[in-house]
């Protein structure tokens, strides 16, 4: 029981951090959720995380909220085996995600005009935006490639090397690369809606595998 | 804009719940819906919307949530912003919770496994597209592209937490801008 309470508090704190440090919307948030939930806490695997993102993209609502709700449910119900605690987990994660926006937005509404023409604020945002683009790119790279640092050799403190493997759960064969390329082309040049692309992808999965 | 206090909290909740239920694909997909619903009801002036969007984008958190907080506050103060946010979040909360509860028992179904095998590479392609379009609009100089690349490598291959990267970049940019401003004086 105490373990469950600690997990719940950890979940709340983690999503509070994610909500505070997400600048640039839902996709930027994915890289933070991934960093905390998959890499740091190892609550979910890369494969499960990708599934959750897929489900979040198909259900209505902001992708960050969907992912937080799902992760909250999954982490707590997997640890305790109870649906009810899972619901509590999803509630905690979603509330924690929204809370920082709430506090900061209320301050911004009050200082509306003052904020807009502040040059320091503009300077910071000018550097934050490119960083956020890189972070979103990293989320895609982590789901595609897995980087592992080799342990240090005797007498050294630095890792002896880096190996990079393809994440086989997400890219098992050439067909998956073909699907990736087709979806990219359809979305980037064809401006095909993501929902339609995901529906087609599910159908393609049934046909190809 | 109408007189504050005339619109009931329940109506604010109901309008934003409708917006939340019909938004697929995140904050940017929600913008046209919010804009048309608010204008149709005369809740907001034509020229107020770009300001709301710009400020909601520069604040931390999700665009859709930030816009709901901002718009709700303009309509009915603190209560309005709570009603709007609850409305915008509730449909997706309920929908995803139902999916999460059902999916755990369907996860090992062979049909579901095959569908998800097709979905996974496509999901990743759908993350790359908004990243590229964002980089194209915000990266106007070589150092901006270098910063994007450095952030990508630091997270994907060095395993550094995005939170630290954002903090370091924010503090450094703040210091540099401050220094530049004061030297010019």
Coordinates of N, CA and C in Angstrom, one line a residue, chain B:
Chain B
X1 N -17.2 41.9 -26.8 CA -17.4 40.8 -25.8 C -18.6 41.2 -25.0
X2 N -19.3 40.2 -24.5 CA -20.5 40.4 -23.7 C -20.0 40.8 -22.3
X3 N -21.0 41.4 -21.5 CA -20.7 41.7 -20.1 C -20.3 40.5 -19.4
X4 N -19.2 40.6 -18.6 CA -18.8 39.5 -17.7 C -19.9 39.1 -16.7
X5 N -20.1 37.9 -16.5 CA -21.1 37.5 -15.5 C -22.4 37.1 -16.1
X6 N -22.6 37.4 -17.4 CA -23.8 37.0 -18.1 C -23.8 35.6 -18.5
X7 N -22.6 35.1 -18.8 CA -22.5 33.7 -19.3 C -22.4 32.7 -18.2
X8 N -23.2 31.7 -18.1 CA -23.1 30.8 -17.0 C -21.9 29.9 -17.1
X9 N -21.4 29.5 -16.0 CA -20.2 28.6 -16.0 C -20.6 27.3 -16.7
X10 N -21.8 26.8 -16.5 CA -22.2 25.6 -17.2 C -22.1 25.7 -18.7
X11 N -22.5 26.9 -19.2 CA -22.5 27.1 -20.7 C -21.0 27.1 -21.2
X12 N -20.2 27.7 -20.4 CA -18.7 27.8 -20.8 C -18.2 26.3 -20.8
X13 N -18.6 25.6 -19.8 CA -18.1 24.1 -19.7 C -18.7 23.4 -20.9
X14 N -19.9 23.6 -21.2 CA -20.6 22.8 -22.3 C -19.9 23.1 -23.6
X15 N -19.7 24.4 -23.9 CA -19.1 24.8 -25.2 C -17.7 24.2 -25.3
X16 N -16.9 24.3 -24.3 CA -15.5 23.8 -24.3 C -15.5 22.2 -24.4
X17 N -16.5 21.6 -23.7 CA -16.5 20.1 -23.8 C -16.8 19.7 -25.2
X18 N -17.7 20.5 -25.9 CA -18.0 20.1 -27.3 C -16.7 20.3 -28.2
X19 N -16.0 21.4 -27.9 CA -14.7 21.6 -28.7 C -13.7 20.5 -28.4
X20 N -13.6 20.1 -27.1 CA -12.7 19.0 -26.7 C -13.0 17.7 -27.4
X21 N -14.3 17.4 -27.5 CA -14.8 16.1 -28.0 C -14.5 16.0 -29.5
X22 N -14.5 17.2 -30.2 CA -14.3 17.1 -31.6 C -13.0 17.5 -32.1
X23 N -12.0 17.6 -31.2 CA -10.7 17.9 -31.7 C -9.8 16.6 -31.8
X24 N -9.3 16.4 -32.9 CA -8.4 15.2 -33.1 C -7.1 15.8 -33.5
X25 N -6.0 15.4 -32.9 CA -4.7 15.8 -33.3 C -4.1 17.0 -32.6
X26 N -4.6 17.3 -31.4 CA -3.9 18.3 -30.6 C -4.3 19.7 -30.7
X27 N -3.5 20.6 -30.1 CA -3.8 22.0 -29.9 C -4.1 22.8 -31.2
X28 N -3.3 22.5 -32.2 CA -3.4 23.3 -33.4 C -4.7 23.0 -34.1
X29 N -5.2 21.7 -34.0 CA -6.4 21.3 -34.6 C -7.6 22.0 -33.8
X30 N -7.4 22.3 -32.5 CA -8.4 22.9 -31.7 C -8.7 24.4 -32.0
X31 N -7.6 25.1 -32.5 CA -7.7 26.5 -32.7 C -8.9 27.0 -33.6
X32 N -9.1 26.4 -34.8 CA -10.2 26.9 -35.6 C -11.5 26.6 -34.9
X33 N -11.7 25.5 -34.2 CA -12.9 25.2 -33.5 C -13.2 26.2 -32.4
X34 N -12.2 26.5 -31.6 CA -12.4 27.5 -30.5 C -12.8 28.9 -31.1
X35 N -12.0 29.2 -32.1 CA -12.2 30.5 -32.8 C -13.6 30.7 -33.3
X36 N -14.1 29.7 -34.0 CA -15.5 29.8 -34.6 C -16.6 29.7 -33.6
X37 N -16.4 28.8 -32.5 CA -17.4 28.7 -31.5 C -17.5 30.0 -30.7
X38 N -16.4 30.7 -30.4 CA -16.4 31.9 -29.6 C -17.0 33.1 -30.4
X39 N -16.6 33.1 -31.7 CA -17.1 34.3 -32.5 C -18.5 34.1 -32.8
X40 N -19.0 32.9 -33.0 CA -20.4 32.6 -33.3 C -21.3 33.1 -32.2
X41 N -20.8 33.0 -30.9 CA -21.6 33.4 -29.8 C -21.3 34.8 -29.4
X42 N -20.4 35.5 -30.1 CA -20.1 36.8 -29.7 C -19.3 36.9 -28.4
X43 N -18.6 35.9 -28.1 CA -17.9 35.9 -26.8 C -16.6 36.6 -26.9
X44 N -16.1 36.8 -28.1 CA -14.8 37.4 -28.2 C -14.7 38.3 -29.5
X45 N -13.8 39.3 -29.4 CA -13.7 40.2 -30.5 C -12.7 39.5 -31.6
X46 N -12.9 40.0 -32.8 CA -12.1 39.4 -33.9 C -10.6 39.5 -33.6
X47 N -10.2 40.7 -33.1 CA -8.7 40.9 -32.9 C -8.2 40.4 -31.6
X48 N -9.0 39.8 -30.8 CA -8.5 39.2 -29.5 C -7.9 37.9 -29.7
X49 N -8.3 37.1 -30.7 CA -7.9 35.7 -30.9 C -6.4 35.6 -31.2
X50 N -5.8 36.4 -32.1 CA -4.3 36.2 -32.3 C -3.5 36.4 -31.0
X51 N -3.9 37.4 -30.2 CA -3.3 37.6 -28.9 C -3.3 36.4 -28.0
X52 N -4.6 35.9 -27.9 CA -4.8 34.7 -27.0 C -3.9 33.6 -27.5
X53 N -3.8 33.4 -28.8 CA -3.0 32.3 -29.4 C -1.5 32.5 -29.1
X54 N -1.0 33.7 -29.3 CA 0.4 34.0 -29.1 C 0.8 33.8 -27.7
X55 N 0.0 34.3 -26.8 CA 0.3 34.2 -25.4 C 0.2 32.7 -24.9
X56 N -0.8 32.0 -25.4 CA -0.9 30.6 -25.0 C 0.2 29.8 -25.5
X57 N 0.8 30.2 -26.6 CA 1.9 29.4 -27.2 C 3.2 29.6 -26.5
X58 N 3.4 30.8 -25.9 CA 4.6 31.1 -25.3 C 4.6 30.6 -23.8
X59 N 3.5 30.3 -23.3 CA 3.5 29.8 -21.9 C 3.7 28.3 -21.9
X60 N 4.2 27.7 -20.8 CA 4.4 26.3 -20.7 C 3.1 25.5 -20.7
X61 N 3.1 24.3 -21.1 CA 1.9 23.5 -21.1 C 1.4 23.2 -22.4
X62 N 0.1 22.7 -22.5 CA -0.5 22.4 -23.8 C -1.2 23.6 -24.3
X63 N -1.1 23.8 -25.6 CA -1.7 24.9 -26.2 C -3.2 24.9 -26.0
X64 N -3.9 23.8 -26.2 CA -5.3 23.7 -26.0 C -5.8 24.1 -24.6
X65 N -5.0 23.6 -23.6 CA -5.4 23.9 -22.2 C -5.1 25.3 -21.9
X66 N -4.0 25.9 -22.4 CA -3.7 27.3 -22.2 C -4.7 28.2 -22.8
X67 N -5.2 27.9 -24.0 CA -6.2 28.7 -24.6 C -7.5 28.7 -23.8
X68 N -7.9 27.5 -23.4 CA -9.1 27.3 -22.6 C -9.0 28.2 -21.3
X69 N -7.8 28.1 -20.6 CA -7.7 28.9 -19.4 C -7.8 30.4 -19.7
X70 N -7.1 30.8 -20.8 CA -7.1 32.2 -21.1 C -8.6 32.7 -21.5
X71 N -9.2 32.0 -22.4 CA -10.5 32.4 -22.9 C -11.5 32.3 -21.8
X72 N -11.5 31.3 -21.0 CA -12.4 31.1 -19.9 C -12.2 32.3 -18.9
X73 N -11.0 32.7 -18.7 CA -10.8 33.8 -17.7 C -11.3 35.1 -18.3
X74 N -11.2 35.3 -19.6 CA -11.8 36.6 -20.2 C -13.3 36.6 -20.1
X75 N -13.9 35.4 -20.1 CA -15.4 35.3 -20.1 C -15.9 35.5 -18.6
X76 N -15.3 34.8 -17.7 CA -15.9 34.8 -16.3 C -14.8 34.7 -15.2
X77 N -13.6 35.2 -15.4 CA -12.6 35.2 -14.4 C -12.1 33.8 -14.0
X78 N -11.7 33.6 -12.8 CA -11.1 32.3 -12.4 C -12.1 31.1 -12.6
X79 N -13.3 31.3 -12.2 CA -14.3 30.3 -12.3 C -14.5 29.9 -13.8
X80 N -14.5 30.9 -14.7 CA -14.6 30.6 -16.1 C -13.5 29.8 -16.6
X81 N -12.3 30.1 -16.1 CA -11.1 29.4 -16.7 C -11.1 27.9 -16.2
X82 N -11.6 27.7 -15.0 CA -11.7 26.3 -14.5 C -12.8 25.6 -15.3
X83 N -13.9 26.2 -15.5 CA -15.0 25.6 -16.3 C -14.6 25.3 -17.7
X84 N -13.9 26.2 -18.4 CA -13.4 26.0 -19.7 C -12.4 24.8 -19.8
X85 N -11.4 24.8 -18.8 CA -10.4 23.8 -18.9 C -11.0 22.4 -18.6
X86 N -11.9 22.3 -17.6 CA -12.5 21.0 -17.3 C -13.3 20.6 -18.5
X87 N -14.0 21.5 -19.2 CA -14.7 21.1 -20.4 C -13.8 20.6 -21.5
X88 N -12.7 21.3 -21.7 CA -11.8 20.9 -22.8 C -11.1 19.6 -22.5
X89 N -10.8 19.3 -21.2 CA -10.1 18.1 -20.9 C -10.9 16.8 -20.7
X90 N -12.2 17.0 -20.2 CA -13.0 15.9 -19.8 C -13.3 14.9 -20.9
X91 N -13.7 15.3 -22.1 CA -14.0 14.3 -23.1 C -12.8 13.4 -23.4
X92 N -11.6 14.0 -23.5 CA -10.5 13.1 -23.8 C -10.1 12.3 -22.6
X93 N -10.3 12.8 -21.4 CA -10.0 12.0 -20.2 C -10.8 10.8 -20.2
X94 N -12.1 10.9 -20.4 CA -13.0 9.8 -20.3 C -12.7 8.8 -21.5
X95 N -12.6 9.4 -22.7 CA -12.3 8.5 -23.9 C -11.1 7.7 -23.7
X96 N -10.0 8.3 -23.3 CA -8.7 7.6 -23.2 C -8.7 6.6 -22.0
X97 N -9.4 7.0 -20.9 CA -9.5 6.0 -19.8 C -10.2 4.8 -20.2
X98 N -11.3 4.9 -20.9 CA -12.0 3.7 -21.4 C -11.1 2.9 -22.3
X99 N -10.4 3.5 -23.2 CA -9.5 2.8 -24.1 C -8.4 2.1 -23.3
X100 N -7.9 2.8 -22.3 CA -6.8 2.2 -21.5 C -7.3 1.0 -20.8
X101 N -8.5 1.1 -20.2 CA -9.0 -0.1 -19.5 C -9.3 -1.3 -20.4
X102 N -9.8 -1.0 -21.6 CA -10.1 -2.1 -22.5 C -8.9 -2.6 -23.2
X103 N -8.0 -1.7 -23.5 CA -6.8 -2.1 -24.3 C -5.9 -3.1 -23.6
X104 N -5.8 -3.0 -22.3 CA -5.0 -3.9 -21.5 C -5.4 -5.4 -21.7
X105 N -6.8 -5.6 -21.9 CA -7.2 -7.0 -22.1 C -7.2 -7.4 -23.6
X106 N -7.1 -6.4 -24.5 CA -7.0 -6.7 -25.9 C -5.6 -6.8 -26.4
X107 N -4.6 -6.4 -25.6 CA -3.3 -6.1 -26.1 C -2.7 -7.4 -26.7
X108 N -3.1 -8.6 -26.3 CA -2.4 -9.8 -26.8 C -3.3 -10.5 -27.9
X109 N -4.4 -9.8 -28.3 CA -5.2 -10.3 -29.4 C -4.4 -10.2 -30.7
X110 N -4.3 -11.3 -31.5 CA -3.5 -11.3 -32.7 C -3.9 -10.2 -33.7
X111 N -5.2 -9.9 -33.8 CA -5.6 -8.9 -34.7 C -5.1 -7.5 -34.3
X112 N -5.2 -7.3 -33.0 CA -4.7 -6.0 -32.4 C -3.2 -5.9 -32.6
X113 N -2.5 -7.0 -32.4 CA -1.0 -7.0 -32.5 C -0.6 -6.6 -33.9
X114 N -1.4 -7.2 -34.9 CA -1.0 -6.9 -36.3 C -1.3 -5.5 -36.7
X115 N -2.5 -5.0 -36.2 CA -2.8 -3.6 -36.5 C -1.8 -2.7 -36.0
X116 N -1.3 -2.9 -34.8 CA -0.3 -2.0 -34.1 C 1.0 -2.1 -34.8
X117 N 1.3 -3.3 -35.4 CA 2.6 -3.4 -36.1 C 2.6 -2.4 -37.3
X118 N 1.4 -2.2 -37.9 CA 1.3 -1.3 -39.0 C 1.3 0.2 -38.5
X119 N 0.7 0.3 -37.3 CA 0.6 1.7 -36.7 C 1.9 2.3 -36.3
X120 N 2.8 1.5 -35.7 CA 4.0 2.1 -35.0 C 4.9 2.9 -35.9
X121 N 5.3 2.4 -37.1 CA 6.1 3.3 -37.9 C 5.4 4.6 -38.4
X122 N 4.1 4.5 -38.5 CA 3.3 5.6 -39.0 C 3.3 6.7 -37.9
X123 N 3.1 6.2 -36.6 CA 3.1 7.2 -35.5 C 4.4 8.0 -35.5
X124 N 5.5 7.3 -35.7 CA 6.8 8.0 -35.7 C 6.9 9.0 -36.8
X125 N 6.4 8.6 -38.0 CA 6.4 9.6 -39.1 C 5.5 10.8 -38.8
X126 N 4.5 10.6 -38.0 CA 3.6 11.7 -37.6 C 4.2 12.6 -36.6
X127 N 5.3 12.1 -35.9 CA 6.0 13.0 -35.0 C 7.0 13.8 -35.8
X128 N 7.6 13.2 -36.8 CA 8.7 13.9 -37.6 C 8.1 15.1 -38.3
X129 N 6.9 15.0 -38.8 CA 6.3 16.0 -39.7 C 6.1 17.3 -38.9
X130 N 5.4 17.3 -37.7 CA 5.3 18.6 -37.0 C 6.7 19.2 -36.5
X131 N 7.6 18.3 -36.2 CA 9.0 18.7 -35.9 C 9.6 19.5 -37.0
X132 N 9.5 19.0 -38.2 CA 10.1 19.6 -39.4 C 9.5 21.0 -39.7
X133 N 8.1 21.0 -39.6 CA 7.4 22.2 -39.9 C 7.7 23.3 -38.9
X134 N 7.9 22.8 -37.6 CA 8.2 23.8 -36.6 C 9.6 24.3 -36.7
X135 N 10.6 23.5 -37.1 CA 11.9 23.9 -37.3 C 12.0 24.9 -38.5
X136 N 11.2 24.6 -39.5 CA 11.3 25.4 -40.7 C 10.8 26.8 -40.4
X137 N 9.8 26.9 -39.5 CA 9.2 28.3 -39.3 C 10.1 29.0 -38.2
X138 N 10.7 28.3 -37.3 CA 11.4 29.0 -36.2 C 12.9 29.1 -36.4
X139 N 13.5 28.3 -37.2 CA 14.9 28.3 -37.3 C 15.3 29.2 -38.5
X140 N 15.6 30.5 -38.1 CA 15.9 31.5 -39.2 C 17.4 31.6 -39.4
X141 N 18.3 31.0 -38.5 CA 19.7 31.3 -38.6 C 20.4 30.0 -38.5
X142 N 21.7 30.0 -38.8 CA 22.5 28.7 -38.6 C 22.6 28.3 -37.2
X143 N 22.7 29.2 -36.3 CA 22.8 28.8 -34.9 C 21.5 28.1 -34.3
X144 N 20.4 28.6 -34.9 CA 19.1 27.9 -34.5 C 19.1 26.5 -34.9
X145 N 19.6 26.2 -36.2 CA 19.6 24.8 -36.6 C 20.6 24.0 -35.8
X146 N 21.8 24.7 -35.4 CA 22.8 24.0 -34.6 C 22.2 23.6 -33.2
X147 N 21.4 24.6 -32.7 CA 20.8 24.3 -31.4 C 19.8 23.2 -31.4
X148 N 19.0 23.1 -32.5 CA 18.1 22.0 -32.7 C 18.8 20.7 -32.8
X149 N 19.9 20.7 -33.6 CA 20.7 19.4 -33.7 C 21.3 19.0 -32.4
X150 N 21.9 20.0 -31.7 CA 22.5 19.7 -30.4 C 21.5 19.1 -29.4
X151 N 20.3 19.7 -29.3 CA 19.2 19.2 -28.4 C 18.9 17.8 -28.8
X152 N 18.7 17.5 -30.1 CA 18.4 16.2 -30.5 C 19.4 15.1 -30.1
X153 N 20.7 15.4 -30.4 CA 21.8 14.5 -30.0 C 21.8 14.3 -28.5
X154 N 21.7 15.4 -27.8 CA 21.9 15.3 -26.3 C 20.8 14.4 -25.7
X155 N 19.6 14.5 -26.2 CA 18.5 13.7 -25.7 C 18.5 12.2 -26.2
X156 N 18.7 12.1 -27.5 CA 18.6 10.8 -28.2 C 19.8 9.9 -27.9
X157 N 21.0 10.5 -27.9 CA 22.2 9.6 -27.8 C 23.0 9.8 -26.5
X158 N 22.9 10.9 -25.9 CA 23.6 11.1 -24.6 C 22.7 10.8 -23.4
X159 N 21.4 10.8 -23.6 CA 20.4 10.4 -22.6 C 20.2 11.5 -21.5
X160 N 20.5 12.8 -22.0 CA 20.2 13.9 -21.0 C 18.7 14.3 -21.0
X161 N 18.2 14.6 -19.8 CA 16.8 14.9 -19.7 C 16.5 16.2 -20.4
X162 N 15.3 16.2 -21.2 CA 14.9 17.4 -21.8 C 14.7 18.6 -20.9
X163 N 14.3 18.3 -19.6 CA 14.0 19.3 -18.6 C 15.3 20.2 -18.4
X164 N 16.5 19.5 -18.3 CA 17.7 20.2 -18.1 C 18.1 21.0 -19.3
X165 N 17.9 20.4 -20.5 CA 18.3 21.1 -21.7 C 17.5 22.4 -21.8
X166 N 16.1 22.4 -21.6 CA 15.3 23.6 -21.6 C 15.8 24.6 -20.6
X167 N 16.1 24.1 -19.4 CA 16.5 25.1 -18.3 C 17.8 25.8 -18.7
X168 N 18.8 25.0 -19.2 CA 20.1 25.5 -19.6 C 20.0 26.5 -20.7
X169 N 19.2 26.2 -21.8 CA 19.0 27.1 -22.9 C 18.3 28.3 -22.4
X170 N 17.3 28.2 -21.6 CA 16.5 29.3 -21.2 C 17.4 30.3 -20.4
X171 N 18.1 29.8 -19.4 CA 19.0 30.6 -18.6 C 20.1 31.3 -19.4
X172 N 20.7 30.5 -20.3 CA 21.8 31.1 -21.1 C 21.2 32.2 -22.0
X173 N 20.1 32.0 -22.7 CA 19.5 33.0 -23.5 C 19.1 34.2 -22.8
X174 N 18.6 34.0 -21.5 CA 18.2 35.1 -20.7 C 19.4 36.0 -20.4
X175 N 20.5 35.3 -20.0 CA 21.8 36.0 -19.6 C 22.3 36.8 -20.8
X176 N 22.4 36.1 -22.0 CA 22.9 36.7 -23.2 C 22.1 38.0 -23.6
X177 N 20.8 37.8 -23.6 CA 19.9 38.9 -24.0 C 20.1 40.1 -23.0
X178 N 20.1 39.8 -21.7 CA 20.3 40.8 -20.7 C 21.6 41.6 -20.9
X179 N 22.7 40.8 -21.2 CA 24.0 41.4 -21.4 C 24.0 42.3 -22.6
X180 N 23.4 41.8 -23.7 CA 23.3 42.6 -24.9 C 22.6 43.9 -24.7
X181 N 21.4 43.8 -24.0 CA 20.6 45.0 -23.8 C 21.4 46.1 -23.0
X182 N 22.2 45.6 -22.0 CA 22.8 46.5 -21.1 C 24.1 47.1 -21.7
X183 N 24.7 46.4 -22.6 CA 25.9 46.9 -23.3 C 25.5 48.0 -24.3
X184 N 24.3 47.9 -24.8 CA 23.9 48.9 -25.8 C 23.5 50.2 -25.2
X185 N 23.3 50.2 -23.9 CA 22.9 51.4 -23.2 C 24.0 52.3 -22.9

